[in-house]
Amino acid sequence: MSGIDYSYQGFYARFESPDKPTGSLLMGPDNLVGDDYEVVFKNEDDRIVAWLKNKFGAEIGFLDVDASRSLQLANGRGQKIRALLSFVAYSDSPDPGLYWGEVALFCYNETYDAEIGAFINRCSSRLADGKRPEIDLGRSSIEKIFSEEDWMPTQTVPYPKKETGMAILKQSRSLSEKMIEQGRARNKGCYVVSWLFIIIVIAAVLFGLHSAGLF
């Protein structure tokens, strides 16, 4: 294992949406918990800010100063960077309120993309299920990524403590979101199931209205 580059870095970081219209998009199907986001760097007010761009090319938010600096250094080292959506929240303060959340960030030597990339994909699945695995790994844990197939840390990271005026709006994928994503992946069987699910929901609503004498 001595030939492995142990310069892996993993951590959770806060992002904020620039405005409410952009933030509200985080509640839609184009931004799902566990999704991959591209990190792009912008020079703003004489400092580098890391922005998150979803898989449809929309910029949904920017990272804080510390995370932006860490990612800039990783980018300078030539490391690959992946960002996964962990959760979406809303806070009343500061006025007029803002959408924000956290992403799981991974920086590593792309030479080991097969092994570490597979580990990140497993983290994505955990996040989609509402679980936040510990990704700040020591050397012994990094070794397990290479030596133990399907290895995942048992430790988890708690969600931020809720404060007055704050609500976590999205922290896992709903059944309908999972069906939408599988349909986008051209899984025909799941795509048919998703349409059947929608039809059943509509039928149930119509039946309820009819039973209440409103239809």
CSV table of C-alpha atoms in Angstrom, one decimal, residues 40-173:
chain,number,residue,atom,x,y,z
A,40,VAL,CA,-16.2,26.3,-10.5
A,41,PHE,CA,-13.9,29.2,-9.2
A,42,LYS,CA,-14.7,32.9,-9.6
A,43,ASN,CA,-12.6,35.9,-8.7
A,44,GLU,CA,-14.9,38.1,-6.6
A,45,ASP,CA,-13.7,41.2,-4.7
A,46,ASP,CA,-10.1,40.1,-5.0
A,47,ARG,CA,-10.7,36.6,-3.6
A,48,ILE,CA,-11.5,33.3,-5.1
A,49,VAL,CA,-15.0,31.9,-4.4
A,50,ALA,CA,-16.0,28.3,-5.2
A,51,TRP,CA,-19.4,28.0,-6.8
A,52,LEU,CA,-21.5,24.9,-7.2
A,53,LYS,CA,-23.0,24.0,-10.6
A,54,ASN,CA,-25.6,21.2,-10.9
A,55,LYS,CA,-25.6,18.6,-13.6
A,56,PHE,CA,-27.9,20.8,-15.7
A,57,GLY,CA,-25.4,23.7,-15.7
A,58,ALA,CA,-27.2,25.9,-13.2
A,59,GLU,CA,-25.2,27.7,-10.5
A,60,ILE,CA,-27.1,27.1,-7.2
A,61,GLY,CA,-24.8,28.6,-4.6
A,62,PHE,CA,-21.3,29.5,-3.3
A,63,LEU,CA,-19.1,28.0,-0.6
A,64,ASP,CA,-17.8,29.8,2.4
A,65,VAL,CA,-14.3,31.3,2.6
A,66,ASP,CA,-12.5,28.4,4.2
A,67,ALA,CA,-14.0,25.8,1.9
A,68,SER,CA,-13.2,27.9,-1.2
A,69,ARG,CA,-9.6,28.3,0.0
A,70,SER,CA,-9.2,24.5,0.6
A,71,LEU,CA,-10.7,23.7,-2.8
A,72,GLN,CA,-8.5,26.2,-4.5
A,73,LEU,CA,-5.4,24.6,-3.0
A,74,ALA,CA,-6.6,21.2,-4.0
A,75,ASN,CA,-7.2,22.4,-7.6
A,76,GLY,CA,-3.7,23.9,-7.6
A,77,ARG,CA,-2.3,20.5,-6.6
A,78,GLY,CA,-4.1,18.9,-9.6
A,79,GLN,CA,-6.5,16.9,-7.5
A,80,LYS,CA,-9.9,15.9,-8.6
A,81,ILE,CA,-12.8,17.5,-6.8
A,82,ARG,CA,-16.3,16.1,-6.3
A,83,ALA,CA,-19.2,17.7,-4.4
A,84,LEU,CA,-22.3,15.9,-3.3
A,85,LEU,CA,-25.5,17.6,-2.0
A,86,SER,CA,-26.0,16.7,1.7
A,87,PHE,CA,-29.1,18.8,2.6
A,88,VAL,CA,-31.0,22.0,1.9
A,89,ALA,CA,-32.2,24.4,4.5
A,90,TYR,CA,-33.8,27.8,4.9
A,91,SER,CA,-33.3,30.5,7.5
A,92,ASP,CA,-35.3,33.6,8.2
A,93,SER,CA,-32.2,35.5,9.3
A,94,PRO,CA,-30.5,37.5,8.0
A,95,ASP,CA,-33.4,39.4,6.5
A,96,PRO,CA,-35.0,38.7,4.0
A,97,GLY,CA,-34.1,35.1,4.6
A,98,LEU,CA,-31.9,32.7,2.6
A,99,TYR,CA,-31.6,29.2,1.3
A,100,TRP,CA,-28.5,27.3,2.2
A,101,GLY,CA,-27.2,23.8,2.8
A,102,GLU,CA,-24.1,21.7,2.9
A,103,VAL,CA,-22.2,19.6,0.5
A,104,ALA,CA,-19.8,16.7,1.0
A,105,LEU,CA,-16.5,17.6,-0.6
A,106,PHE,CA,-13.8,15.2,-1.8
A,107,CYS,CA,-10.3,16.0,-3.1
A,108,TYR,CA,-8.0,13.2,-4.3
A,109,ASN,CA,-5.5,12.0,-6.8
A,110,GLU,CA,-7.4,11.1,-10.0
A,111,THR,CA,-5.1,8.2,-10.5
A,112,TYR,CA,-7.2,6.4,-7.9
A,113,ASP,CA,-10.6,7.4,-9.3
A,114,ALA,CA,-11.7,3.8,-9.7
A,115,GLU,CA,-11.4,3.0,-6.0
A,116,ILE,CA,-12.0,6.4,-4.4
A,117,GLY,CA,-14.7,7.3,-7.0
A,118,ALA,CA,-16.6,4.1,-6.1
A,119,PHE,CA,-16.3,5.1,-2.4
A,120,ILE,CA,-17.8,8.5,-3.2
A,121,ASN,CA,-20.6,6.9,-5.1
A,122,ARG,CA,-21.4,4.8,-2.0
A,123,CYS,CA,-21.4,8.0,0.0
A,124,SER,CA,-23.9,9.5,-2.5
A,125,SER,CA,-26.3,6.6,-1.9
A,126,ARG,CA,-26.0,7.1,1.9
A,127,LEU,CA,-26.7,10.8,1.6
A,128,ALA,CA,-29.8,10.0,-0.6
A,129,ASP,CA,-31.1,7.8,2.2
A,130,GLY,CA,-30.7,10.7,4.7
A,131,LYS,CA,-27.4,9.4,6.3
A,132,ARG,CA,-24.3,11.5,6.5
A,133,PRO,CA,-21.2,9.2,6.6
A,134,GLU,CA,-17.9,10.5,8.1
A,135,ILE,CA,-15.7,11.4,5.2
A,136,ASP,CA,-12.8,13.1,7.1
A,137,LEU,CA,-10.7,9.9,7.0
A,138,GLY,CA,-7.4,9.0,8.5
A,139,ARG,CA,-4.7,6.9,6.8
A,140,SER,CA,-6.1,3.5,8.1
A,141,SER,CA,-9.5,4.3,6.8
A,142,ILE,CA,-8.2,5.4,3.4
A,143,GLU,CA,-6.4,2.0,3.2
A,144,LYS,CA,-9.7,0.2,3.7
A,145,ILE,CA,-11.1,1.9,0.6
A,146,PHE,CA,-8.5,0.0,-1.4
A,147,SER,CA,-8.4,-3.2,0.6
A,148,GLU,CA,-12.0,-3.8,1.4
A,149,GLU,CA,-14.6,-3.9,-1.3
A,150,ASP,CA,-17.7,-1.8,-0.5
A,151,TRP,CA,-16.1,-0.4,2.7
A,152,MET,CA,-17.9,2.4,4.4
A,153,PRO,CA,-17.2,4.2,7.7
A,154,THR,CA,-19.6,3.3,10.5
A,155,GLN,CA,-19.4,6.8,12.0
A,156,THR,CA,-21.9,9.5,10.8
A,157,VAL,CA,-21.9,13.3,11.0
A,158,PRO,CA,-24.9,15.0,12.6
A,159,TYR,CA,-27.0,17.6,11.0
A,160,PRO,CA,-26.5,21.2,12.2
A,161,LYS,CA,-28.4,22.0,15.3
A,162,LYS,CA,-31.7,23.7,14.4
A,163,GLU,CA,-32.0,27.3,15.5
A,164,THR,CA,-35.0,29.6,15.7
A,165,GLY,CA,-36.2,30.5,12.2
A,166,MET,CA,-34.3,27.7,10.6
A,167,ALA,CA,-35.7,24.6,8.8
A,168,ILE,CA,-34.0,21.7,7.0
A,169,LEU,CA,-36.2,21.4,3.9
A,170,LYS,CA,-34.5,18.5,2.1
A,171,GLN,CA,-32.2,15.8,3.6
A,172,SER,CA,-33.0,12.7,1.6
A,173,ARG,CA,-34.6,11.6,-1.6
